[in-house]
Amino acid sequence: MKTEKKYCASPWRGLHLNFEGQIKTCCAGLINSKDLMLDDLSTTKSIESVLQNAKFKEIKESIKQGKLHHEYCVNCIQREDAGGRSERDWHNNINKDFDVQTANLDEHKPSLVDLRWNNTCNLACTYCDPYFSTKWASIMGQSENKSIKSHYTKVVDYIDEHKQYVKEVALVGGEPLLMKENVALLKVLTDDVSITLLTNMSVNLDTNLVVKQLLNRSKVNWNMSFDNINERFEYVRYGGVWEQMNKNVTVISDRINNTTHNGGIHAVYNIYSCTRLCELRKYAIEKKIEITWQQLDYPEHLNPTNHNAKVRQLAIEEIRKYKSMFEVSDEDLSFFDATVSLLQKGNIDKGKEFLDFTEELENKYHPTHKGKFKELWPELMQTQIH
């Protein structure tokens, strides 16, 4: 069977900086893997020098031959194998005029810029950790306040010098609505630049300075990150208040439906959402917004495909119910068909690990939620998840 050739514009058209100052051209590397970063702002003179190094040219050479790099591109490879959308799709859609065959190995024109100034976050979500959330770090008594504020000028200067190429800027975190750096950044970006936001949406929109800037722009893509509603939302997104969240979603969904803004719910398929898909979809329909589903890569015990046969069957039945009740896009169909295939093949049981995690979570870190998983997800407990 002939292997499909795959190309990606990211190495020529992307720029990604995380909150430790590490540089890539996309965010699709493995979590916390410094080996997949091109370099670090603290050890190099300029962003330009990073984008000219030998390692980066090796990656470009591989992609020019139609082969995603086995290390640098590993996350996209895994997500596409699982039937999901990958970062590669995002970069290629933004750069439809990009021709990999004629692209020079030394060329870099950043059309998609992904900036993560720090890991400031007001939530301690069940599938997150102190590296990505200062709230988690505080709860665990760790000092994990990551920030590249000392390199802010260097980064903004690079963007300013290449602004004729910039089409889209992604604001991620931590929680980007809490980062004052984004207030200043938005002021230097022209209104024709699209802003893509990945946000937990759990802030007061009325007083937030980043939101004030965003509401005055023409092109904003609101990716509201949540996968449950009501009490289950508050359990998974620890520190969030559903009343505030629902109010915020109402405001932004009105923007999405009545202005040039777009977006919707950015949901993670995990053990907490796998039996509640229909509930979330009904909520999305009520708000007249769409859901984009994403596979959970880590931790493994929160992935439904890594549980016993009874749990996996419940998850399969929920997907079948979802497909029978609602209109399903081709993209969703691909995602859920691939998910069902993984659920059917599952041969790992992380149930005990999950229950140990839940016990520690509820007794040590989220004590106000003690006993809540059993109460809120009785269908999973009844499957003898352990």
JSON list of C-alpha atoms in Angstrom, two decimals, residues 149-363:
[
{"chain": "A", "resi": 149, "resn": "LYS", "atom": "CA", "xyz": [8.21, 38.54, 30.48]},
{"chain": "A", "resi": 150, "resn": "SER", "atom": "CA", "xyz": [11.95, 39.30, 30.29]},
{"chain": "A", "resi": 151, "resn": "HIS", "atom": "CA", "xyz": [11.80, 38.43, 26.58]},
{"chain": "A", "resi": 152, "resn": "TYR", "atom": "CA", "xyz": [8.59, 40.33, 25.84]},
{"chain": "A", "resi": 153, "resn": "THR", "atom": "CA", "xyz": [10.32, 43.11, 23.90]},
{"chain": "A", "resi": 154, "resn": "LYS", "atom": "CA", "xyz": [12.35, 40.64, 21.83]},
{"chain": "A", "resi": 155, "resn": "VAL", "atom": "CA", "xyz": [9.21, 38.76, 20.82]},
{"chain": "A", "resi": 156, "resn": "VAL", "atom": "CA", "xyz": [7.11, 41.82, 20.04]},
{"chain": "A", "resi": 157, "resn": "ASP", "atom": "CA", "xyz": [9.95, 43.34, 18.02]},
{"chain": "A", "resi": 158, "resn": "TYR", "atom": "CA", "xyz": [10.14, 40.18, 15.89]},
{"chain": "A", "resi": 159, "resn": "ILE", "atom": "CA", "xyz": [6.38, 40.27, 15.29]},
{"chain": "A", "resi": 160, "resn": "ASP", "atom": "CA", "xyz": [6.54, 43.96, 14.44]},
{"chain": "A", "resi": 161, "resn": "GLU", "atom": "CA", "xyz": [9.36, 43.38, 11.92]},
{"chain": "A", "resi": 162, "resn": "HIS", "atom": "CA", "xyz": [7.38, 40.61, 10.22]},
{"chain": "A", "resi": 163, "resn": "LYS", "atom": "CA", "xyz": [3.88, 42.03, 10.64]},
{"chain": "A", "resi": 164, "resn": "GLN", "atom": "CA", "xyz": [3.25, 42.10, 6.88]},
{"chain": "A", "resi": 165, "resn": "TYR", "atom": "CA", "xyz": [3.08, 38.29, 7.00]},
{"chain": "A", "resi": 166, "resn": "VAL", "atom": "CA", "xyz": [1.02, 37.86, 10.17]},
{"chain": "A", "resi": 167, "resn": "LYS", "atom": "CA", "xyz": [-2.52, 36.64, 9.48]},
{"chain": "A", "resi": 168, "resn": "GLU", "atom": "CA", "xyz": [-3.47, 35.11, 12.81]},
{"chain": "A", "resi": 169, "resn": "VAL", "atom": "CA", "xyz": [-2.31, 35.31, 16.42]},
{"chain": "A", "resi": 170, "resn": "ALA", "atom": "CA", "xyz": [-3.25, 32.61, 18.90]},
{"chain": "A", "resi": 171, "resn": "LEU", "atom": "CA", "xyz": [-3.55, 33.60, 22.55]},
{"chain": "A", "resi": 172, "resn": "VAL", "atom": "CA", "xyz": [-3.21, 30.61, 24.84]},
{"chain": "A", "resi": 173, "resn": "GLY", "atom": "CA", "xyz": [-2.04, 30.01, 28.40]},
{"chain": "A", "resi": 174, "resn": "GLY", "atom": "CA", "xyz": [-2.40, 29.40, 31.23]},
{"chain": "A", "resi": 175, "resn": "GLU", "atom": "CA", "xyz": [-5.42, 31.64, 30.89]},
{"chain": "A", "resi": 176, "resn": "PRO", "atom": "CA", "xyz": [-4.82, 34.32, 28.23]},
{"chain": "A", "resi": 177, "resn": "LEU", "atom": "CA", "xyz": [-7.60, 36.59, 29.52]},
{"chain": "A", "resi": 178, "resn": "LEU", "atom": "CA", "xyz": [-5.54, 37.07, 32.69]},
{"chain": "A", "resi": 179, "resn": "MET", "atom": "CA", "xyz": [-2.31, 38.08, 30.93]},
{"chain": "A", "resi": 180, "resn": "LYS", "atom": "CA", "xyz": [-1.64, 41.83, 30.85]},
{"chain": "A", "resi": 181, "resn": "GLU", "atom": "CA", "xyz": [0.92, 41.22, 28.08]},
{"chain": "A", "resi": 182, "resn": "ASN", "atom": "CA", "xyz": [-1.99, 40.48, 25.75]},
{"chain": "A", "resi": 183, "resn": "VAL", "atom": "CA", "xyz": [-3.48, 43.94, 26.37]},
{"chain": "A", "resi": 184, "resn": "ALA", "atom": "CA", "xyz": [-0.33, 45.58, 25.02]},
{"chain": "A", "resi": 185, "resn": "LEU", "atom": "CA", "xyz": [0.09, 43.04, 22.21]},
{"chain": "A", "resi": 186, "resn": "LEU", "atom": "CA", "xyz": [-3.43, 43.55, 20.88]},
{"chain": "A", "resi": 187, "resn": "LYS", "atom": "CA", "xyz": [-2.79, 47.28, 20.62]},
{"chain": "A", "resi": 188, "resn": "VAL", "atom": "CA", "xyz": [0.08, 46.75, 18.14]},
{"chain": "A", "resi": 189, "resn": "LEU", "atom": "CA", "xyz": [-1.81, 44.28, 15.93]},
{"chain": "A", "resi": 190, "resn": "THR", "atom": "CA", "xyz": [-3.84, 45.71, 13.07]},
{"chain": "A", "resi": 191, "resn": "ASP", "atom": "CA", "xyz": [-7.56, 44.97, 13.00]},
{"chain": "A", "resi": 192, "resn": "ASP", "atom": "CA", "xyz": [-7.27, 42.68, 9.96]},
{"chain": "A", "resi": 193, "resn": "VAL", "atom": "CA", "xyz": [-5.24, 40.15, 12.00]},
{"chain": "A", "resi": 194, "resn": "SER", "atom": "CA", "xyz": [-7.42, 37.30, 13.28]},
{"chain": "A", "resi": 195, "resn": "ILE", "atom": "CA", "xyz": [-7.17, 36.56, 17.00]},
{"chain": "A", "resi": 196, "resn": "THR", "atom": "CA", "xyz": [-7.74, 32.96, 18.03]},
{"chain": "A", "resi": 197, "resn": "LEU", "atom": "CA", "xyz": [-8.32, 32.54, 21.73]},
{"chain": "A", "resi": 198, "resn": "LEU", "atom": "CA", "xyz": [-8.27, 29.35, 23.80]},
{"chain": "A", "resi": 199, "resn": "THR", "atom": "CA", "xyz": [-9.85, 30.33, 27.10]},
{"chain": "A", "resi": 200, "resn": "ASN", "atom": "CA", "xyz": [-11.48, 28.70, 30.11]},
{"chain": "A", "resi": 201, "resn": "MET", "atom": "CA", "xyz": [-13.89, 31.66, 30.02]},
{"chain": "A", "resi": 202, "resn": "SER", "atom": "CA", "xyz": [-14.14, 31.75, 33.82]},
{"chain": "A", "resi": 203, "resn": "VAL", "atom": "CA", "xyz": [-13.44, 35.44, 34.37]},
{"chain": "A", "resi": 204, "resn": "ASN", "atom": "CA", "xyz": [-15.63, 38.49, 34.85]},
{"chain": "A", "resi": 205, "resn": "LEU", "atom": "CA", "xyz": [-16.08, 39.79, 31.30]},
{"chain": "A", "resi": 206, "resn": "ASP", "atom": "CA", "xyz": [-17.33, 43.15, 32.52]},
{"chain": "A", "resi": 207, "resn": "THR", "atom": "CA", "xyz": [-14.02, 44.10, 34.12]},
{"chain": "A", "resi": 208, "resn": "ASN", "atom": "CA", "xyz": [-11.48, 42.15, 32.06]},
{"chain": "A", "resi": 209, "resn": "LEU", "atom": "CA", "xyz": [-9.06, 44.36, 30.08]},
{"chain": "A", "resi": 210, "resn": "VAL", "atom": "CA", "xyz": [-8.15, 41.71, 27.48]},
{"chain": "A", "resi": 211, "resn": "VAL", "atom": "CA", "xyz": [-11.83, 41.08, 26.76]},
{"chain": "A", "resi": 212, "resn": "LYS", "atom": "CA", "xyz": [-12.36, 44.82, 26.33]},
{"chain": "A", "resi": 213, "resn": "GLN", "atom": "CA", "xyz": [-9.69, 44.83, 23.59]},
{"chain": "A", "resi": 214, "resn": "LEU", "atom": "CA", "xyz": [-11.08, 41.71, 21.93]},
{"chain": "A", "resi": 215, "resn": "LEU", "atom": "CA", "xyz": [-14.66, 42.98, 21.79]},
{"chain": "A", "resi": 216, "resn": "ASN", "atom": "CA", "xyz": [-13.43, 46.02, 19.85]},
{"chain": "A", "resi": 217, "resn": "ARG", "atom": "CA", "xyz": [-11.77, 43.90, 17.15]},
{"chain": "A", "resi": 218, "resn": "SER", "atom": "CA", "xyz": [-13.32, 42.57, 13.95]},
{"chain": "A", "resi": 219, "resn": "LYS", "atom": "CA", "xyz": [-11.82, 39.08, 13.77]},
{"chain": "A", "resi": 220, "resn": "VAL", "atom": "CA", "xyz": [-11.90, 37.01, 16.96]},
{"chain": "A", "resi": 221, "resn": "ASN", "atom": "CA", "xyz": [-12.26, 33.24, 17.18]},
{"chain": "A", "resi": 222, "resn": "TRP", "atom": "CA", "xyz": [-13.49, 32.30, 20.66]},
{"chain": "A", "resi": 223, "resn": "ASN", "atom": "CA", "xyz": [-12.52, 28.73, 21.62]},
{"chain": "A", "resi": 224, "resn": "MET", "atom": "CA", "xyz": [-14.29, 28.28, 24.95]},
{"chain": "A", "resi": 225, "resn": "SER", "atom": "CA", "xyz": [-12.68, 25.33, 26.68]},
{"chain": "A", "resi": 226, "resn": "PHE", "atom": "CA", "xyz": [-15.13, 23.19, 28.63]},
{"chain": "A", "resi": 227, "resn": "ASP", "atom": "CA", "xyz": [-16.70, 19.75, 28.25]},
{"chain": "A", "resi": 228, "resn": "ASN", "atom": "CA", "xyz": [-19.38, 19.56, 30.94]},
{"chain": "A", "resi": 229, "resn": "ILE", "atom": "CA", "xyz": [-22.12, 21.82, 32.31]},
{"chain": "A", "resi": 230, "resn": "ASN", "atom": "CA", "xyz": [-23.62, 22.65, 35.72]},
{"chain": "A", "resi": 231, "resn": "GLU", "atom": "CA", "xyz": [-22.11, 20.78, 38.70]},
{"chain": "A", "resi": 232, "resn": "ARG", "atom": "CA", "xyz": [-20.04, 18.51, 36.49]},
{"chain": "A", "resi": 233, "resn": "PHE", "atom": "CA", "xyz": [-18.40, 21.62, 35.01]},
{"chain": "A", "resi": 234, "resn": "GLU", "atom": "CA", "xyz": [-17.47, 22.83, 38.49]},
{"chain": "A", "resi": 235, "resn": "TYR", "atom": "CA", "xyz": [-16.05, 19.41, 39.36]},
{"chain": "A", "resi": 236, "resn": "VAL", "atom": "CA", "xyz": [-13.80, 19.16, 36.29]},
{"chain": "A", "resi": 237, "resn": "ARG", "atom": "CA", "xyz": [-12.92, 22.87, 36.08]},
{"chain": "A", "resi": 238, "resn": "TYR", "atom": "CA", "xyz": [-12.10, 23.33, 39.76]},
{"chain": "A", "resi": 239, "resn": "GLY", "atom": "CA", "xyz": [-12.39, 26.98, 40.77]},
{"chain": "A", "resi": 240, "resn": "GLY", "atom": "CA", "xyz": [-14.92, 27.74, 38.05]},
{"chain": "A", "resi": 241, "resn": "VAL", "atom": "CA", "xyz": [-18.49, 28.80, 38.84]},
{"chain": "A", "resi": 242, "resn": "TRP", "atom": "CA", "xyz": [-21.13, 27.59, 36.39]},
{"chain": "A", "resi": 243, "resn": "GLU", "atom": "CA", "xyz": [-23.36, 30.63, 36.90]},
{"chain": "A", "resi": 244, "resn": "GLN", "atom": "CA", "xyz": [-20.54, 32.95, 35.77]},
{"chain": "A", "resi": 245, "resn": "MET", "atom": "CA", "xyz": [-19.50, 30.58, 32.99]},
{"chain": "A", "resi": 246, "resn": "ASN", "atom": "CA", "xyz": [-23.01, 30.31, 31.60]},
{"chain": "A", "resi": 247, "resn": "LYS", "atom": "CA", "xyz": [-23.35, 34.09, 31.67]},
{"chain": "A", "resi": 248, "resn": "ASN", "atom": "CA", "xyz": [-20.08, 34.47, 29.78]},
{"chain": "A", "resi": 249, "resn": "VAL", "atom": "CA", "xyz": [-20.99, 31.85, 27.17]},
{"chain": "A", "resi": 250, "resn": "THR", "atom": "CA", "xyz": [-24.29, 33.67, 26.60]},
{"chain": "A", "resi": 251, "resn": "VAL", "atom": "CA", "xyz": [-22.47, 36.96, 25.96]},
{"chain": "A", "resi": 252, "resn": "ILE", "atom": "CA", "xyz": [-19.90, 35.46, 23.60]},
{"chain": "A", "resi": 253, "resn": "SER", "atom": "CA", "xyz": [-22.36, 33.23, 21.76]},
{"chain": "A", "resi": 254, "resn": "ASP", "atom": "CA", "xyz": [-24.37, 36.38, 21.03]},
{"chain": "A", "resi": 255, "resn": "ARG", "atom": "CA", "xyz": [-21.19, 37.90, 19.54]},
{"chain": "A", "resi": 256, "resn": "ILE", "atom": "CA", "xyz": [-20.56, 34.77, 17.49]},
{"chain": "A", "resi": 257, "resn": "ASN", "atom": "CA", "xyz": [-24.11, 34.74, 16.12]},
{"chain": "A", "resi": 258, "resn": "ASN", "atom": "CA", "xyz": [-24.48, 38.47, 15.43]},
{"chain": "A", "resi": 259, "resn": "THR", "atom": "CA", "xyz": [-21.05, 39.86, 14.51]},
{"chain": "A", "resi": 260, "resn": "THR", "atom": "CA", "xyz": [-17.97, 38.91, 12.50]},
{"chain": "A", "resi": 261, "resn": "HIS", "atom": "CA", "xyz": [-16.64, 36.97, 15.51]},
{"chain": "A", "resi": 262, "resn": "ASN", "atom": "CA", "xyz": [-16.77, 33.17, 15.41]},
{"chain": "A", "resi": 263, "resn": "GLY", "atom": "CA", "xyz": [-15.94, 30.13, 17.52]},
{"chain": "A", "resi": 264, "resn": "GLY", "atom": "CA", "xyz": [-17.71, 27.84, 19.95]},
{"chain": "A", "resi": 265, "resn": "ILE", "atom": "CA", "xyz": [-17.02, 25.16, 22.53]},
{"chain": "A", "resi": 266, "resn": "HIS", "atom": "CA", "xyz": [-13.59, 23.53, 22.48]},
{"chain": "A", "resi": 267, "resn": "ALA", "atom": "CA", "xyz": [-14.26, 20.22, 24.26]},
{"chain": "A", "resi": 268, "resn": "VAL", "atom": "CA", "xyz": [-11.93, 17.45, 25.39]},
{"chain": "A", "resi": 269, "resn": "TYR", "atom": "CA", "xyz": [-13.20, 13.89, 25.06]},
{"chain": "A", "resi": 270, "resn": "ASN", "atom": "CA", "xyz": [-12.37, 12.26, 28.40]},
{"chain": "A", "resi": 271, "resn": "ILE", "atom": "CA", "xyz": [-13.78, 10.05, 31.15]},
{"chain": "A", "resi": 272, "resn": "TYR", "atom": "CA", "xyz": [-15.86, 12.95, 32.51]},
{"chain": "A", "resi": 273, "resn": "SER", "atom": "CA", "xyz": [-17.47, 13.81, 29.17]},
{"chain": "A", "resi": 274, "resn": "CYS", "atom": "CA", "xyz": [-17.76, 10.40, 27.48]},
{"chain": "A", "resi": 275, "resn": "THR", "atom": "CA", "xyz": [-21.22, 9.65, 28.96]},
{"chain": "A", "resi": 276, "resn": "ARG", "atom": "CA", "xyz": [-22.46, 13.25, 28.74]},
{"chain": "A", "resi": 277, "resn": "LEU", "atom": "CA", "xyz": [-22.00, 14.12, 25.07]},
{"chain": "A", "resi": 278, "resn": "CYS", "atom": "CA", "xyz": [-25.71, 14.66, 24.41]},
{"chain": "A", "resi": 279, "resn": "GLU", "atom": "CA", "xyz": [-26.06, 16.93, 27.42]},
{"chain": "A", "resi": 280, "resn": "LEU", "atom": "CA", "xyz": [-23.30, 19.22, 26.14]},
{"chain": "A", "resi": 281, "resn": "ARG", "atom": "CA", "xyz": [-24.66, 19.18, 22.58]},
{"chain": "A", "resi": 282, "resn": "LYS", "atom": "CA", "xyz": [-28.12, 20.24, 23.77]},
{"chain": "A", "resi": 283, "resn": "TYR", "atom": "CA", "xyz": [-26.50, 23.15, 25.60]},
{"chain": "A", "resi": 284, "resn": "ALA", "atom": "CA", "xyz": [-24.54, 24.14, 22.47]},
{"chain": "A", "resi": 285, "resn": "ILE", "atom": "CA", "xyz": [-27.72, 24.06, 20.38]},
{"chain": "A", "resi": 286, "resn": "GLU", "atom": "CA", "xyz": [-29.44, 26.27, 22.94]},
{"chain": "A", "resi": 287, "resn": "LYS", "atom": "CA", "xyz": [-26.61, 28.81, 22.59]},
{"chain": "A", "resi": 288, "resn": "LYS", "atom": "CA", "xyz": [-26.47, 28.36, 18.78]},
{"chain": "A", "resi": 289, "resn": "ILE", "atom": "CA", "xyz": [-22.79, 27.46, 18.77]},
{"chain": "A", "resi": 290, "resn": "GLU", "atom": "CA", "xyz": [-20.78, 24.46, 17.60]},
{"chain": "A", "resi": 291, "resn": "ILE", "atom": "CA", "xyz": [-18.52, 22.01, 19.46]},
{"chain": "A", "resi": 292, "resn": "THR", "atom": "CA", "xyz": [-15.03, 21.07, 18.34]},
{"chain": "A", "resi": 293, "resn": "TRP", "atom": "CA", "xyz": [-13.90, 17.79, 19.92]},
{"chain": "A", "resi": 294, "resn": "GLN", "atom": "CA", "xyz": [-10.32, 16.96, 20.84]},
{"chain": "A", "resi": 295, "resn": "GLN", "atom": "CA", "xyz": [-8.79, 13.71, 22.08]},
{"chain": "A", "resi": 296, "resn": "LEU", "atom": "CA", "xyz": [-7.17, 13.63, 25.50]},
{"chain": "A", "resi": 297, "resn": "ASP", "atom": "CA", "xyz": [-3.53, 12.60, 25.20]},
{"chain": "A", "resi": 298, "resn": "TYR", "atom": "CA", "xyz": [-2.61, 12.75, 28.88]},
{"chain": "A", "resi": 299, "resn": "PRO", "atom": "CA", "xyz": [-3.08, 11.55, 31.61]},
{"chain": "A", "resi": 300, "resn": "GLU", "atom": "CA", "xyz": [-3.90, 8.04, 30.42]},
{"chain": "A", "resi": 301, "resn": "HIS", "atom": "CA", "xyz": [-6.31, 7.19, 33.26]},
{"chain": "A", "resi": 302, "resn": "LEU", "atom": "CA", "xyz": [-8.66, 9.97, 32.11]},
{"chain": "A", "resi": 303, "resn": "ASN", "atom": "CA", "xyz": [-8.92, 8.51, 28.61]},
{"chain": "A", "resi": 304, "resn": "PRO", "atom": "CA", "xyz": [-12.09, 6.34, 28.28]},
{"chain": "A", "resi": 305, "resn": "THR", "atom": "CA", "xyz": [-10.32, 3.96, 25.87]},
{"chain": "A", "resi": 306, "resn": "ASN", "atom": "CA", "xyz": [-8.07, 2.93, 28.78]},
{"chain": "A", "resi": 307, "resn": "HIS", "atom": "CA", "xyz": [-10.90, 1.57, 30.97]},
{"chain": "A", "resi": 308, "resn": "ASN", "atom": "CA", "xyz": [-12.72, -1.73, 31.32]},
{"chain": "A", "resi": 309, "resn": "ALA", "atom": "CA", "xyz": [-15.13, -3.15, 28.75]},
{"chain": "A", "resi": 310, "resn": "LYS", "atom": "CA", "xyz": [-18.25, -1.93, 30.61]},
{"chain": "A", "resi": 311, "resn": "VAL", "atom": "CA", "xyz": [-17.01, 1.67, 30.72]},
{"chain": "A", "resi": 312, "resn": "ARG", "atom": "CA", "xyz": [-16.02, 1.53, 27.07]},
{"chain": "A", "resi": 313, "resn": "GLN", "atom": "CA", "xyz": [-19.42, 0.13, 26.12]},
{"chain": "A", "resi": 314, "resn": "LEU", "atom": "CA", "xyz": [-21.16, 2.98, 27.94]},
{"chain": "A", "resi": 315, "resn": "ALA", "atom": "CA", "xyz": [-19.01, 5.41, 25.98]},
{"chain": "A", "resi": 316, "resn": "ILE", "atom": "CA", "xyz": [-19.84, 3.69, 22.68]},
{"chain": "A", "resi": 317, "resn": "GLU", "atom": "CA", "xyz": [-23.57, 3.78, 23.47]},
{"chain": "A", "resi": 318, "resn": "GLU", "atom": "CA", "xyz": [-23.38, 7.51, 24.19]},
{"chain": "A", "resi": 319, "resn": "ILE", "atom": "CA", "xyz": [-21.69, 8.14, 20.84]},
{"chain": "A", "resi": 320, "resn": "ARG", "atom": "CA", "xyz": [-24.39, 6.13, 19.06]},
{"chain": "A", "resi": 321, "resn": "LYS", "atom": "CA", "xyz": [-27.08, 8.09, 20.88]},
{"chain": "A", "resi": 322, "resn": "TYR", "atom": "CA", "xyz": [-25.33, 11.36, 19.95]},
{"chain": "A", "resi": 323, "resn": "LYS", "atom": "CA", "xyz": [-25.22, 10.40, 16.27]},
{"chain": "A", "resi": 324, "resn": "SER", "atom": "CA", "xyz": [-28.88, 9.38, 16.26]},
{"chain": "A", "resi": 325, "resn": "MET", "atom": "CA", "xyz": [-30.15, 12.50, 18.06]},
{"chain": "A", "resi": 326, "resn": "PHE", "atom": "CA", "xyz": [-28.20, 15.24, 16.31]},
{"chain": "A", "resi": 327, "resn": "GLU", "atom": "CA", "xyz": [-26.97, 16.32, 12.93]},
{"chain": "A", "resi": 328, "resn": "VAL", "atom": "CA", "xyz": [-23.32, 15.27, 12.82]},
{"chain": "A", "resi": 329, "resn": "SER", "atom": "CA", "xyz": [-20.76, 17.00, 10.61]},
{"chain": "A", "resi": 330, "resn": "ASP", "atom": "CA", "xyz": [-18.27, 15.02, 8.54]},
{"chain": "A", "resi": 331, "resn": "GLU", "atom": "CA", "xyz": [-15.55, 16.18, 10.93]},
{"chain": "A", "resi": 332, "resn": "ASP", "atom": "CA", "xyz": [-17.48, 14.94, 13.98]},
{"chain": "A", "resi": 333, "resn": "LEU", "atom": "CA", "xyz": [-18.32, 11.70, 12.22]},
{"chain": "A", "resi": 334, "resn": "SER", "atom": "CA", "xyz": [-14.65, 11.05, 11.55]},
{"chain": "A", "resi": 335, "resn": "PHE", "atom": "CA", "xyz": [-13.74, 11.87, 15.15]},
{"chain": "A", "resi": 336, "resn": "PHE", "atom": "CA", "xyz": [-16.40, 9.69, 16.75]},
{"chain": "A", "resi": 337, "resn": "ASP", "atom": "CA", "xyz": [-15.96, 6.77, 14.33]},
{"chain": "A", "resi": 338, "resn": "ALA", "atom": "CA", "xyz": [-12.26, 6.70, 15.14]},
{"chain": "A", "resi": 339, "resn": "THR", "atom": "CA", "xyz": [-13.07, 6.98, 18.86]},
{"chain": "A", "resi": 340, "resn": "VAL", "atom": "CA", "xyz": [-15.47, 4.03, 18.68]},
{"chain": "A", "resi": 341, "resn": "SER", "atom": "CA", "xyz": [-12.77, 2.01, 16.96]},
{"chain": "A", "resi": 342, "resn": "LEU", "atom": "CA", "xyz": [-10.33, 2.80, 19.78]},
{"chain": "A", "resi": 343, "resn": "LEU", "atom": "CA", "xyz": [-12.96, 1.98, 22.41]},
{"chain": "A", "resi": 344, "resn": "GLN", "atom": "CA", "xyz": [-13.63, -1.38, 20.77]},
{"chain": "A", "resi": 345, "resn": "LYS", "atom": "CA", "xyz": [-9.93, -2.23, 20.66]},
{"chain": "A", "resi": 346, "resn": "GLY", "atom": "CA", "xyz": [-9.18, -1.09, 24.20]},
{"chain": "A", "resi": 347, "resn": "ASN", "atom": "CA", "xyz": [-7.20, -3.62, 26.23]},
{"chain": "A", "resi": 348, "resn": "ILE", "atom": "CA", "xyz": [-5.86, -1.47, 29.08]},
{"chain": "A", "resi": 349, "resn": "ASP", "atom": "CA", "xyz": [-7.72, -1.00, 32.34]},
{"chain": "A", "resi": 350, "resn": "LYS", "atom": "CA", "xyz": [-6.67, 2.14, 34.19]},
{"chain": "A", "resi": 351, "resn": "GLY", "atom": "CA", "xyz": [-9.72, 1.98, 36.47]},
{"chain": "A", "resi": 352, "resn": "LYS", "atom": "CA", "xyz": [-7.82, 1.47, 39.71]},
{"chain": "A", "resi": 353, "resn": "GLU", "atom": "CA", "xyz": [-5.38, 4.22, 38.80]},
{"chain": "A", "resi": 354, "resn": "PHE", "atom": "CA", "xyz": [-8.33, 6.51, 38.09]},
{"chain": "A", "resi": 355, "resn": "LEU", "atom": "CA", "xyz": [-10.03, 5.74, 41.40]},
{"chain": "A", "resi": 356, "resn": "ASP", "atom": "CA", "xyz": [-6.76, 6.32, 43.27]},
{"chain": "A", "resi": 357, "resn": "PHE", "atom": "CA", "xyz": [-6.44, 9.64, 41.43]},
{"chain": "A", "resi": 358, "resn": "THR", "atom": "CA", "xyz": [-10.04, 10.57, 42.30]},
{"chain": "A", "resi": 359, "resn": "GLU", "atom": "CA", "xyz": [-9.55, 9.72, 45.97]},
{"chain": "A", "resi": 360, "resn": "GLU", "atom": "CA", "xyz": [-6.41, 11.86, 46.17]},
{"chain": "A", "resi": 361, "resn": "LEU", "atom": "CA", "xyz": [-8.08, 14.67, 44.20]},
{"chain": "A", "resi": 362, "resn": "GLU", "atom": "CA", "xyz": [-11.15, 14.82, 46.44]},
{"chain": "A", "resi": 363, "resn": "ASN", "atom": "CA", "xyz": [-9.42, 14.27, 49.76]}
]
